[in-house]
Coordinates of N, CA and C in Angstrom, one line a residue:
M660 N 84.0 112.8 -0.6 CA 83.7 114.2 -1.2 C 82.3 114.5 -1.2
G661 N 81.8 115.6 -0.6 CA 80.4 115.9 -0.7 C 79.9 116.2 -2.0
P662 N 78.5 116.4 -2.1 CA 77.8 116.7 -3.4 C 78.2 118.1 -3.8
H663 N 78.2 118.2 -5.2 CA 78.6 119.6 -5.6 C 77.3 120.4 -5.9
F664 N 77.3 121.6 -5.6 CA 76.2 122.4 -5.8 C 76.5 123.6 -6.8
R665 N 75.5 123.9 -7.7 CA 75.8 124.9 -8.7 C 74.8 126.0 -8.5
M666 N 75.4 127.1 -8.4 CA 74.5 128.4 -8.2 C 73.7 128.7 -9.4
L667 N 72.5 129.0 -9.2 CA 71.6 129.3 -10.4 C 71.6 130.8 -10.6
K668 N 71.6 131.1 -11.9 CA 71.5 132.5 -12.2 C 70.3 133.2 -11.7
P669 N 70.2 134.3 -11.2 CA 68.9 135.0 -10.8 C 67.8 135.0 -11.9
S670 N 68.1 135.0 -13.2 CA 67.0 134.8 -14.2 C 66.5 133.5 -14.2
S671 N 67.3 132.5 -14.0 CA 66.8 131.2 -13.9 C 65.9 130.9 -12.8
V672 N 66.2 131.4 -11.6 CA 65.4 131.5 -10.4 C 64.1 132.0 -10.6
F673 N 64.0 133.1 -11.4 CA 62.7 133.9 -11.6 C 61.8 133.0 -12.4
T674 N 62.5 132.4 -13.5 CA 61.7 131.6 -14.5 C 61.0 130.4 -13.7
I675 N 61.9 129.6 -12.8 CA 61.3 128.6 -12.1 C 60.1 129.0 -11.3
L676 N 60.4 130.0 -10.5 CA 59.3 130.7 -9.6 C 58.1 130.8 -10.5
L677 N 58.2 131.6 -11.5 CA 57.1 131.8 -12.4 C 56.3 130.7 -12.8
M678 N 57.1 129.7 -13.3 CA 56.4 128.5 -13.8 C 55.6 127.7 -12.6
V679 N 56.3 127.7 -11.4 CA 55.5 127.1 -10.3 C 54.3 127.8 -9.9
G680 N 54.3 129.2 -10.1 CA 53.1 129.9 -9.8 C 52.0 129.7 -10.7
V681 N 52.5 129.6 -12.1 CA 51.4 129.3 -13.2 C 50.7 128.1 -13.0
L682 N 51.6 126.9 -12.7 CA 51.1 125.7 -12.5 C 50.1 125.7 -11.2
S683 N 50.6 126.3 -10.1 CA 49.7 126.3 -9.0 C 48.4 127.0 -9.3
A684 N 48.3 128.1 -9.8 CA 47.2 128.8 -10.2 C 46.3 128.1 -11.0
G685 N 46.9 127.3 -12.1 CA 46.1 126.4 -12.9 C 45.3 125.3 -12.2
Q686 N 46.2 124.7 -11.2 CA 45.4 123.7 -10.5 C 44.4 124.2 -9.6
S687 N 44.4 125.4 -9.0 CA 43.5 126.0 -8.2 C 42.3 126.6 -8.7
G688 N 42.3 126.7 -10.2 CA 41.3 127.4 -10.9 C 41.5 128.9 -11.1
G689 N 42.8 129.3 -10.8 CA 43.0 130.8 -10.9 C 43.2 131.3 -12.2
I690 N 43.5 130.3 -13.2 CA 43.8 130.7 -14.6 C 42.6 129.9 -15.5
Y691 N 42.1 130.7 -16.4 CA 41.0 130.1 -17.2 C 41.4 130.4 -18.7
P692 N 40.9 129.6 -19.6 CA 41.0 129.8 -21.0 C 40.4 131.2 -21.3
T693 N 41.1 132.0 -22.1 CA 40.6 133.4 -22.5 C 39.5 133.1 -23.6
K694 N 38.3 133.7 -23.4 CA 37.4 133.6 -24.4 C 37.5 134.8 -25.4
K695 N 37.1 134.7 -26.5 CA 37.2 135.8 -27.6 C 35.9 136.4 -27.7
P696 N 35.9 137.7 -28.0 CA 34.6 138.4 -28.3 C 34.1 137.9 -29.6
Y697 N 32.8 137.7 -29.6 CA 32.3 137.3 -31.0 C 32.2 138.4 -32.0
V698 N 32.7 138.3 -33.1 CA 32.6 139.3 -34.3 C 31.6 138.8 -35.4
R699 N 30.7 139.6 -35.6 CA 29.6 139.2 -36.5 C 30.3 139.1 -37.9
T700 N 29.8 138.1 -38.8 CA 30.4 137.9 -40.2 C 29.4 138.2 -41.2
G701 N 28.2 138.5 -40.8 CA 27.1 138.6 -41.8 C 26.5 137.5 -42.2
N702 N 27.0 136.3 -41.7 CA 26.3 135.0 -42.1 C 25.5 134.4 -41.0
E703 N 25.1 135.4 -40.0 CA 24.3 134.8 -38.9 C 22.9 134.3 -39.2
V704 N 22.4 133.4 -38.3 CA 21.2 132.7 -38.6 C 20.0 133.4 -37.7
T705 N 18.8 133.3 -38.4 CA 17.6 133.8 -37.5 C 16.7 132.5 -37.4
L706 N 16.3 132.3 -36.2 CA 15.5 131.1 -35.8 C 14.1 131.6 -35.2
S707 N 13.0 131.3 -35.6 CA 11.8 131.6 -35.2 C 10.7 130.5 -35.2
G708 N 9.7 130.7 -34.6 CA 8.5 129.8 -34.7 C 7.4 130.1 -33.8
T709 N 6.6 129.1 -33.7 CA 5.4 129.2 -32.8 C 5.2 128.0 -31.9
I710 N 5.0 128.2 -30.7 CA 4.8 127.1 -29.8 C 3.3 127.0 -29.5
K711 N 2.9 125.6 -29.7 CA 1.4 125.3 -29.7 C 1.3 124.4 -28.5
L712 N -0.1 124.4 -28.0 CA -0.5 123.4 -26.9 C -1.6 122.6 -27.4
T713 N -1.2 121.3 -27.3 CA -2.3 120.4 -27.8 C -2.9 119.7 -26.6
G714 N -4.3 119.3 -26.8 CA -5.1 118.8 -25.8 C -5.8 119.9 -25.1
K715 N -6.5 119.5 -24.0 CA -7.5 120.4 -23.3 C -6.6 121.1 -22.3
R716 N -6.7 122.5 -22.4 CA -6.1 123.4 -21.6 C -6.8 123.4 -20.2
A717 N -6.1 123.3 -19.0 CA -6.8 123.5 -17.9 C -7.1 125.0 -17.6
K718 N -8.3 125.4 -17.1 CA -8.7 126.8 -17.0 C -7.9 127.4 -15.8
P719 N -7.5 128.6 -15.8 CA -6.8 129.3 -14.8 C -7.6 129.2 -13.5
R720 N -7.1 129.1 -12.3 CA -7.8 129.0 -11.1 C -7.7 130.3 -10.4
R721 N -8.7 130.7 -9.7 CA -8.6 131.9 -8.9 C -7.7 131.8 -7.7
I722 N -6.9 133.0 -7.5 CA -6.1 132.9 -6.2 C -6.8 133.6 -5.2
D723 N -6.6 133.1 -3.9 CA -7.2 133.7 -2.7 C -6.1 134.6 -2.1
M724 N -6.2 135.9 -2.3 CA -5.3 136.7 -1.7 C -5.9 137.5 -0.3
S725 N -6.9 136.9 0.2 CA -7.5 137.6 1.4 C -6.6 137.6 2.5
A726 N -5.6 137.0 2.6 CA -4.7 137.0 3.7 C -4.0 138.4 3.9
D727 N -3.9 139.1 2.7 CA -3.3 140.4 2.7 C -4.4 141.3 2.1
L728 N -5.0 142.1 2.9 CA -6.2 143.0 2.5 C -5.7 143.9 1.4
V729 N -4.4 144.4 1.4 CA -4.0 145.4 0.3 C -3.9 144.6 -1.0
C730 N -3.5 143.3 -0.9 CA -3.3 142.5 -2.2 C -4.8 142.4 -2.7
Y731 N -5.8 142.1 -1.8 CA -7.1 141.9 -2.3 C -7.7 143.0 -3.1
Q732 N -7.2 144.4 -2.5 CA -7.7 145.6 -3.0 C -7.1 146.0 -4.3
V733 N -5.8 145.6 -4.5 CA -5.0 146.0 -5.7 C -5.2 145.0 -6.8
N734 N -5.7 143.7 -6.6 CA -5.8 142.7 -7.4 C -7.1 141.9 -7.1
P735 N -8.3 142.4 -7.3 CA -9.5 141.7 -6.8 C -9.9 140.4 -7.5
D736 N -9.3 140.1 -8.7 CA -9.6 138.8 -9.4 C -8.4 138.2 -10.0
P737 N -7.4 137.8 -9.1 CA -6.2 137.1 -9.7 C -6.4 135.7 -10.1
K738 N -5.7 135.3 -11.2 CA -5.7 133.9 -11.6 C -4.3 133.3 -11.8
T739 N -4.2 132.0 -11.7 CA -3.1 131.4 -11.9 C -2.5 131.5 -13.4
E740 N -1.3 131.4 -13.6 CA -0.7 131.7 -14.9 C 0.4 130.8 -15.2
E741 N 0.3 129.5 -14.9 CA 1.4 128.6 -15.3 C 1.3 128.1 -16.6
V742 N 0.1 127.9 -17.1 CA -0.2 127.5 -18.6 C -1.1 128.4 -19.3
V743 N -0.5 129.5 -20.0 CA -1.2 130.6 -20.6 C -0.9 130.7 -22.1
G744 N -1.7 131.4 -22.6 CA -1.5 131.7 -24.1 C -2.9 131.7 -24.7
S745 N -2.9 132.4 -26.1 CA -4.3 132.5 -26.7 C -4.5 131.2 -27.4
K746 N -5.9 130.8 -27.4 CA -6.4 129.7 -28.1 C -5.4 128.5 -28.0
E747 N -4.9 127.9 -29.1 CA -4.0 126.7 -29.0 C -2.5 127.1 -28.9
K748 N -2.2 128.3 -28.4 CA -0.8 128.7 -28.3 C -0.4 128.7 -26.9
L749 N 1.0 128.6 -26.7 CA 1.5 128.6 -25.3 C 2.6 129.6 -25.2
A750 N 2.3 130.5 -24.2 CA 3.3 131.5 -23.8 C 4.2 131.0 -22.8
N751 N 5.3 131.9 -22.5 CA 6.2 131.6 -21.3 C 7.0 130.5 -21.6
V752 N 7.4 130.0 -22.7 CA 8.3 128.9 -23.1 C 9.6 129.6 -23.3
F753 N 10.7 129.1 -22.6 CA 12.0 129.5 -22.9 C 12.4 128.6 -24.0
V754 N 12.9 129.4 -25.1 CA 13.7 128.7 -26.3 C 15.1 129.2 -26.4
Y755 N 16.0 128.3 -26.3 CA 17.4 128.7 -26.4 C 18.2 127.5 -26.9
V756 N 19.5 127.9 -27.2 CA 20.3 127.0 -27.9 C 21.5 126.6 -27.1
K757 N 22.0 125.4 -27.3 CA 23.1 124.9 -26.5 C 24.1 124.4 -27.5
S758 N 25.4 124.8 -27.3 CA 26.6 124.3 -28.2 C 27.9 124.6 -27.4
E759 N 28.8 123.7 -27.5 CA 30.1 123.9 -26.8 C 30.9 125.0 -27.6
A760 N 30.7 125.2 -28.9 CA 31.3 126.2 -29.5 C 30.8 127.6 -29.0
L761 N 29.6 127.9 -28.5 CA 29.3 129.1 -27.9 C 30.1 129.5 -26.7
D762 N 30.6 128.4 -26.0 CA 31.3 128.6 -24.8 C 32.7 129.3 -25.1
L763 N 33.2 129.4 -26.3 CA 34.5 129.8 -26.7 C 34.4 131.4 -26.8
Y764 N 33.3 132.0 -26.9 CA 33.1 133.4 -27.2 C 32.4 134.2 -25.9
T765 N 32.7 135.5 -25.8 CA 31.9 136.4 -25.2 C 31.0 137.2 -26.1
F766 N 29.9 137.5 -25.6 CA 28.9 138.5 -26.4 C 28.6 139.7 -25.7
E767 N 28.3 140.7 -26.5 CA 28.0 141.9 -25.9 C 26.8 141.9 -25.0
Q768 N 27.0 142.6 -23.9 CA 26.0 142.6 -22.9 C 24.9 143.5 -23.2
P769 N 23.6 143.3 -22.7 CA 22.5 144.3 -22.9 C 22.9 145.6 -22.4
G770 N 22.3 146.6 -22.9 CA 22.7 147.9 -22.4 C 21.7 148.4 -21.3
A771 N 20.7 147.6 -20.9 CA 19.9 148.1 -19.8 C 19.6 146.8 -18.8
P772 N 19.4 147.1 -17.7 CA 19.0 146.0 -16.6 C 17.8 145.4 -17.0
A773 N 17.6 144.1 -16.7 CA 16.3 143.4 -16.6 C 15.6 143.9 -15.4
V774 N 14.2 143.8 -15.6 CA 13.3 144.4 -14.4 C 12.4 143.2 -14.0
L775 N 12.2 143.0 -12.7 CA 11.2 142.1 -12.2 C 10.5 142.9 -11.2
E776 N 9.1 142.9 -11.1 CA 8.3 143.8 -10.4 C 7.4 143.1 -9.6
H777 N 7.2 143.4 -8.3 CA 6.0 143.1 -7.5 C 4.9 144.1 -7.7
K778 N 3.9 143.7 -8.6 CA 2.7 144.7 -8.8 C 1.4 143.9 -8.8
G779 N 0.5 144.4 -8.1 CA -0.8 143.7 -8.0 C -0.6 142.4 -7.3
C780 N 0.5 142.4 -6.3 CA 0.9 141.1 -5.5 C 1.1 139.9 -6.3
R781 N 1.7 140.2 -7.5 CA 2.3 139.2 -8.6 C 3.6 139.7 -9.0
Y782 N 4.3 138.7 -9.3 CA 5.7 139.1 -10.0 C 5.3 139.3 -11.5
L783 N 5.8 140.5 -12.1 CA 5.7 140.8 -13.3 C 7.1 141.2 -14.0
P784 N 7.5 140.5 -15.1 CA 6.8 139.4 -15.8 C 6.7 138.1 -15.0
H785 N 5.9 137.2 -15.4 CA 6.0 135.8 -14.6 C 7.2 135.0 -15.1
V786 N 7.6 135.3 -16.3 CA 8.8 134.5 -16.8 C 9.8 135.5 -17.4
L787 N 11.0 135.6 -17.1 CA 12.0 136.5 -17.5 C 13.3 135.9 -17.9
G788 N 13.9 136.4 -18.8 CA 15.4 135.9 -19.3 C 16.3 137.0 -19.0
V789 N 17.5 136.6 -18.4 CA 18.5 137.5 -18.1 C 19.9 136.9 -18.6
R790 N 20.9 137.8 -18.8 CA 22.3 137.3 -19.1 C 23.0 137.1 -17.8
V791 N 24.1 136.4 -17.9 CA 25.0 136.2 -16.8 C 25.7 137.4 -16.6
G792 N 25.6 138.1 -15.4 CA 26.3 139.4 -15.1 C 25.5 140.6 -15.4
Q793 N 24.3 140.4 -16.0 CA 23.4 141.6 -16.3 C 22.7 142.0 -15.1
P794 N 22.7 143.2 -14.8 CA 21.9 143.8 -13.6 C 20.4 143.4 -13.7
L795 N 20.0 142.9 -12.6 CA 18.5 142.6 -12.4 C 17.9 143.5 -11.4
T796 N 16.9 144.4 -11.7 CA 16.2 145.4 -10.9 C 14.9 144.9 -10.4
I797 N 14.7 144.7 -9.2 CA 13.6 144.1 -8.4 C 12.8 145.3 -7.8
R798 N 11.6 145.6 -8.2 CA 10.9 146.8 -7.7 C 9.6 146.3 -6.9
N799 N 9.3 147.0 -5.8 CA 8.0 146.8 -5.1 C 7.1 148.0 -5.6
S800 N 6.1 147.7 -6.4 CA 5.2 148.7 -6.8 C 3.8 148.8 -6.1
D801 N 3.9 148.0 -4.9 CA 2.6 147.9 -4.3 C 2.6 148.6 -2.9
P802 N 1.5 148.9 -2.4 CA 1.5 149.5 -1.1 C 1.5 148.5 0.1
T803 N 2.4 147.5 0.0 CA 2.4 146.5 1.0 C 3.7 146.0 1.0
Y804 N 4.1 145.1 2.0 CA 5.5 144.6 2.1 C 5.6 143.5 1.2
H805 N 6.7 143.2 0.5 CA 7.0 142.0 -0.3 C 8.2 141.4 0.3
N806 N 8.4 140.2 -0.2 CA 9.6 139.4 0.0 C 10.0 138.7 -1.3
T807 N 11.4 139.0 -1.6 CA 11.9 138.4 -2.9 C 12.9 137.3 -2.4
H808 N 12.6 136.1 -2.9 CA 13.4 134.9 -2.4 C 13.6 134.0 -3.6
P809 N 14.7 134.2 -4.5 CA 15.1 133.2 -5.4 C 15.7 132.0 -4.9
T810 N 15.4 130.9 -5.5 CA 16.1 129.5 -5.0 C 16.7 129.0 -6.1
P811 N 18.0 129.3 -6.4 CA 18.7 128.9 -7.5 C 19.4 127.5 -7.3
S812 N 19.9 127.0 -8.5 CA 20.7 125.7 -8.5 C 22.1 125.9 -8.5
S813 N 22.6 127.0 -9.2 CA 24.0 127.2 -9.5 C 24.5 128.5 -9.0
N814 N 23.6 129.4 -8.4 CA 24.0 130.7 -8.0 C 23.7 130.8 -6.5
L815 N 24.0 131.8 -5.9 CA 23.8 131.9 -4.4 C 22.4 132.3 -4.0
E816 N 21.8 131.7 -3.2 CA 20.4 132.0 -2.7 C 20.5 133.1 -1.8
W817 N 19.4 134.0 -2.0 CA 19.3 135.1 -1.0 C 17.8 135.3 -0.8
N818 N 17.5 136.1 0.2 CA 16.1 136.3 0.7 C 16.1 137.7 1.3
Q819 N 15.2 138.6 0.8 CA 15.2 140.0 1.2 C 13.9 140.6 1.1
S820 N 13.4 141.4 2.1 CA 12.1 142.0 2.2 C 12.2 143.4 1.5
Q821 N 11.1 143.9 1.0 CA 11.0 145.1 0.4 C 9.7 145.8 0.9
S822 N 9.9 146.9 1.5 CA 8.8 147.7 2.2 C 8.3 148.6 1.1
P823 N 7.0 149.0 1.2 CA 6.4 149.9 0.3 C 7.3 151.2 0.0
G824 N 7.4 151.5 -1.2 CA 8.4 152.7 -1.6 C 9.8 152.5 -1.3
S825 N 10.3 151.4 -1.1 CA 11.7 151.2 -0.9 C 12.4 151.2 -2.2
P826 N 13.8 151.5 -2.2 CA 14.5 151.5 -3.5 C 14.6 150.1 -4.0
P827 N 14.7 150.0 -5.2 CA 14.7 148.6 -5.9 C 16.0 147.9 -5.6
L828 N 15.9 146.6 -5.5 CA 16.9 145.7 -5.3 C 17.7 145.7 -6.5
K829 N 18.9 145.4 -6.5 CA 19.7 145.5 -7.7 C 20.8 144.1 -7.5
K830 N 20.6 143.1 -8.4 CA 21.2 141.8 -8.2 C 21.9 141.5 -9.5
T831 N 22.8 140.5 -9.4 CA 23.3 139.9 -10.7 C 23.5 138.3 -10.5
F832 N 23.6 137.6 -11.4 CA 23.8 136.1 -11.3 C 25.1 135.8 -12.1
D833 N 25.8 134.9 -11.4 CA 27.2 134.6 -12.1 C 27.3 133.4 -12.8
Q834 N 26.2 132.5 -12.8 CA 26.2 131.2 -13.6 C 24.9 131.1 -14.2
P835 N 24.8 130.4 -15.5 CA 23.7 130.1 -16.1 C 22.8 129.2 -15.2
D836 N 21.5 129.4 -15.2 CA 20.6 128.8 -14.1 C 19.2 129.0 -14.6
F837 N 18.3 128.2 -14.1 CA 16.8 128.5 -14.1 C 16.4 128.6 -12.7
I838 N 15.9 129.8 -12.3 CA 15.6 130.2 -10.9 C 14.2 130.4 -10.6
P839 N 13.6 129.6 -9.7 CA 12.1 130.0 -9.2 C 12.3 131.1 -8.4
F840 N 11.6 132.1 -8.5 CA 11.4 133.2 -7.4 C 10.1 133.0 -6.6
K841 N 10.1 133.2 -5.4 CA 9.1 133.1 -4.5 C 8.9 134.3 -3.5
D842 N 7.8 134.6 -3.0 CA 7.6 135.5 -2.0 C 7.0 134.8 -0.8
D843 N 7.9 134.8 0.3 CA 7.4 134.0 1.5 C 6.3 134.6 2.2
Q844 N 6.1 135.9 2.0 CA 4.9 136.5 2.6 C 3.6 136.3 2.0
H845 N 3.7 136.1 0.6 CA 2.7 135.8 -0.3 C 2.9 134.6 -1.2
P846 N 2.6 133.4 -0.6 CA 3.0 132.1 -1.3 C 2.5 131.9 -2.7
W847 N 1.5 132.7 -3.1 CA 1.0 132.5 -4.5 C 1.8 133.3 -5.4
E848 N 2.7 134.2 -5.0 CA 3.7 134.9 -5.8 C 4.8 134.0 -6.4
R849 N 4.8 133.8 -7.7 CA 5.9 133.0 -8.2 C 6.3 133.7 -9.5
A850 N 7.7 133.5 -9.7 CA 8.2 133.9 -11.1 C 9.3 132.8 -11.4
Y851 N 9.7 132.9 -12.6 CA 10.6 132.0 -13.1 C 11.7 132.6 -14.1
V852 N 13.0 132.7 -13.6 CA 13.9 133.5 -14.3 C 15.0 132.5 -14.8
G853 N 15.2 132.6 -16.1 CA 16.3 132.0 -16.8 C 17.6 132.8 -16.9
V854 N 18.7 132.3 -16.7 CA 20.0 133.0 -16.6 C 20.9 132.4 -17.7
F855 N 21.2 133.1 -18.7 CA 21.9 132.6 -19.9 C 23.4 133.1 -20.1
G856 N 24.2 132.4 -20.6 CA 25.6 132.7 -20.9 C 25.9 133.5 -22.2
H857 N 24.8 133.5 -23.0 CA 24.8 134.1 -24.4 C 23.5 134.8 -24.7
P858 N 23.3 135.5 -25.7 CA 22.1 136.1 -26.0 C 21.1 135.3 -26.9
F859 N 21.3 134.1 -27.1 CA 20.5 133.3 -28.2 C 19.5 132.6 -27.4
F860 N 18.5 133.4 -26.9 CA 17.3 132.8 -26.2 C 16.1 133.6 -26.4
A861 N 14.9 133.1 -26.2 CA 13.7 134.0 -26.4 C 12.6 133.3 -25.4
I862 N 11.5 134.1 -25.2 CA 10.4 133.6 -24.6 C 9.2 133.8 -25.4
S863 N 8.4 132.7 -25.5 CA 7.2 132.7 -26.4 C 6.2 133.7 -25.8
D864 N 5.6 134.5 -26.7 CA 4.6 135.5 -26.2 C 3.2 134.8 -26.2
E865 N 2.2 135.7 -26.0 CA 0.9 135.3 -25.8 C 0.3 134.5 -27.0
S866 N 0.8 134.8 -28.1 CA 0.5 134.0 -29.4 C 1.4 132.9 -29.6
G867 N 2.2 132.6 -28.7 CA 3.2 131.4 -28.9 C 4.4 131.7 -29.7
N868 N 4.7 132.9 -30.1 CA 5.7 133.3 -31.0 C 6.9 133.6 -30.4
Y869 N 8.1 133.1 -31.1 CA 9.4 133.5 -30.5 C 10.3 133.9 -31.7
R870 N 11.5 134.6 -31.4 CA 12.5 134.8 -32.5 C 13.8 135.1 -31.9
I871 N 14.7 134.4 -32.5 CA 16.2 134.5 -32.0 C 17.0 134.8 -33.2
E872 N 17.8 136.0 -33.0 CA 18.5 136.4 -34.2 C 20.0 136.5 -33.9
G873 N 20.9 136.6 -35.0 CA 22.3 136.8 -34.8 C 23.0 135.6 -34.4
L874 N 22.5 134.4 -34.5 CA 23.1 133.2 -34.1 C 24.2 132.7 -35.2
P875 N 25.3 132.3 -34.6 CA 26.3 131.9 -35.6 C 25.9 130.6 -36.2
P876 N 26.2 130.2 -37.5 CA 25.9 129.0 -38.1 C 26.6 127.9 -37.4
G877 N 25.9 126.7 -37.5 CA 26.6 125.6 -36.9 C 25.5 124.5 -36.4
R878 N 26.0 123.6 -35.5 CA 25.1 122.6 -35.0 C 24.8 122.9 -33.6
Y879 N 23.5 122.8 -33.3 CA 23.0 123.2 -32.0 C 22.0 122.1 -31.5
T880 N 21.8 122.2 -30.2 CA 20.7 121.6 -29.5 C 19.7 122.8 -29.2
V881 N 18.6 122.8 -29.7 CA 17.5 123.8 -29.4 C 16.6 123.2 -28.3
V882 N 16.5 124.0 -27.2 CA 15.7 123.5 -26.1 C 14.5 124.4 -25.9
F883 N 13.4 123.6 -25.7 CA 12.1 124.3 -25.4 C 11.8 123.9 -24.0
R884 N 11.6 124.9 -23.1 CA 11.5 124.6 -21.7 C 10.4 125.5 -21.1
H885 N 9.5 124.7 -20.4 CA 8.3 125.3 -19.8 C 8.3 124.9 -18.2
E886 N 7.9 125.9 -17.4 CA 8.0 125.6 -16.0 C 7.2 124.6 -15.5
T887 N 6.1 124.2 -16.0 CA 5.3 122.9 -15.6 C 5.2 121.8 -16.7
L888 N 5.5 122.1 -17.9 CA 5.2 121.2 -19.0 C 6.6 120.4 -19.2
G889 N 7.7 120.8 -18.7 CA 9.0 120.1 -18.9 C 9.8 120.7 -19.9
E890 N 10.8 119.9 -20.4 CA 11.7 120.3 -21.4 C 11.8 119.3 -22.5
K891 N 12.0 119.9 -23.8 CA 12.1 119.1 -24.9 C 13.2 119.7 -25.7
T892 N 14.0 118.8 -26.5 CA 15.0 119.2 -27.3 C 15.0 118.8 -28.7
V893 N 15.7 119.3 -29.6 CA 15.8 118.9 -31.1 C 17.3 119.4 -31.4
D894 N 17.9 118.5 -32.2 CA 19.2 118.8 -32.7 C 19.0 119.4 -34.1
V895 N 19.7 120.6 -34.5 CA 19.5 121.3 -35.7 C 21.0 121.8 -36.1
T896 N 21.2 121.7 -37.4 CA 22.3 122.3 -38.1 C 22.0 123.4 -39.0
F897 N 22.5 124.6 -38.7 CA 22.1 125.8 -39.4 C 23.3 126.2 -40.5
V898 N 22.9 126.4 -41.6 CA 23.8 126.9 -42.7 C 23.9 128.4 -42.6
P899 N 25.1 129.0 -43.0 CA 25.3 130.4 -43.1 C 24.1 131.2 -43.7
G900 N 23.6 132.2 -43.0 CA 22.6 133.0 -43.4 C 21.2 132.4 -43.4
E901 N 21.0 131.3 -42.8 CA 19.7 130.7 -42.9 C 18.6 131.3 -42.0
V902 N 17.5 131.3 -42.6 CA 16.3 131.8 -41.7 C 15.4 130.6 -41.6
R903 N 15.2 130.2 -40.3 CA 14.6 128.8 -40.2 C 13.3 128.9 -39.2
D904 N 12.2 128.3 -39.7 CA 11.0 128.3 -38.8 C 11.2 126.8 -38.2
L905 N 11.1 127.0 -36.8 CA 11.1 125.8 -36.1 C 10.0 125.9 -34.9
S906 N 8.9 125.5 -35.4 CA 7.7 125.5 -34.4 C 7.7 124.1 -33.6
F907 N 7.0 124.1 -32.5 CA 7.0 123.1 -31.6 C 5.7 122.9 -30.8
S908 N 5.5 121.8 -30.3 CA 4.1 121.6 -29.5 C 4.5 121.0 -28.2
F909 N 3.7 121.3 -27.2 CA 3.7 120.7 -25.9 C 2.2 120.1 -25.7
G910 N 2.0 119.0 -25.1 CA 0.8 118.5 -24.7 C 0.3 118.9 -23.3
A911 N -1.0 119.2 -23.3 CA -1.6 119.8 -22.0 C -1.3 118.7 -21.0
Q912 N -1.3 117.4 -21.3 CA -1.1 116.3 -20.4 C 0.2 116.2 -19.9
D913 N 1.2 117.0 -20.4 CA 2.7 116.7 -20.1 C 2.9 117.0 -18.5
H914 N 2.2 117.7 -17.9 CA 2.5 118.1 -16.5 C 1.8 117.3 -15.5

């Protein structure tokens, strides 16, 4: 006697096919855990402080732009800007937080694009923070050709020329990253762009000051990152509604 076969009901066949599809999608990365929009509770934390530089600061060096006469004309006395800030303070330090808890949420996106500009044959600003998915507008405000060439670690690399008066480039980044920007036509042009998956980051100003608001209470690693002086971290637990001063120092000898 041969084997017995039982006909499946159409509804059962559909259920099996649906389960197979879900499992296959899960294995291929087609289905991801759904993140929840973060809703403010009124117990958020404010974090601020001052970044200082200890030791002898190296003097900015003059940049030779004579290879492009237009650059020399629009910026006759350019200086390096890797380690800058007033007196014993340090500018251009990324301050941001890390926590697996933040990965469970989505946060409201900025209402305006971030802007990076070729001006005076320099990138302005020299250090910039953007959000994942936030539009980045890149302008050429000089009467000469420029080249915009980011070299990311986690995003796609691209390289595009910009003629004088050309429309701005408009780009986005899909992954958190720290991205050096260069200009292949003007090798002295450098910028440093941090891409973040949440809004809890800041960049220290000329007086070394930074401020982060609206942070949910909890335990975090606070990261201080400078393009040449490196990265330092501290673990901190914030209680609801806390206003915390967290200042930090880099040594001039760190690079």
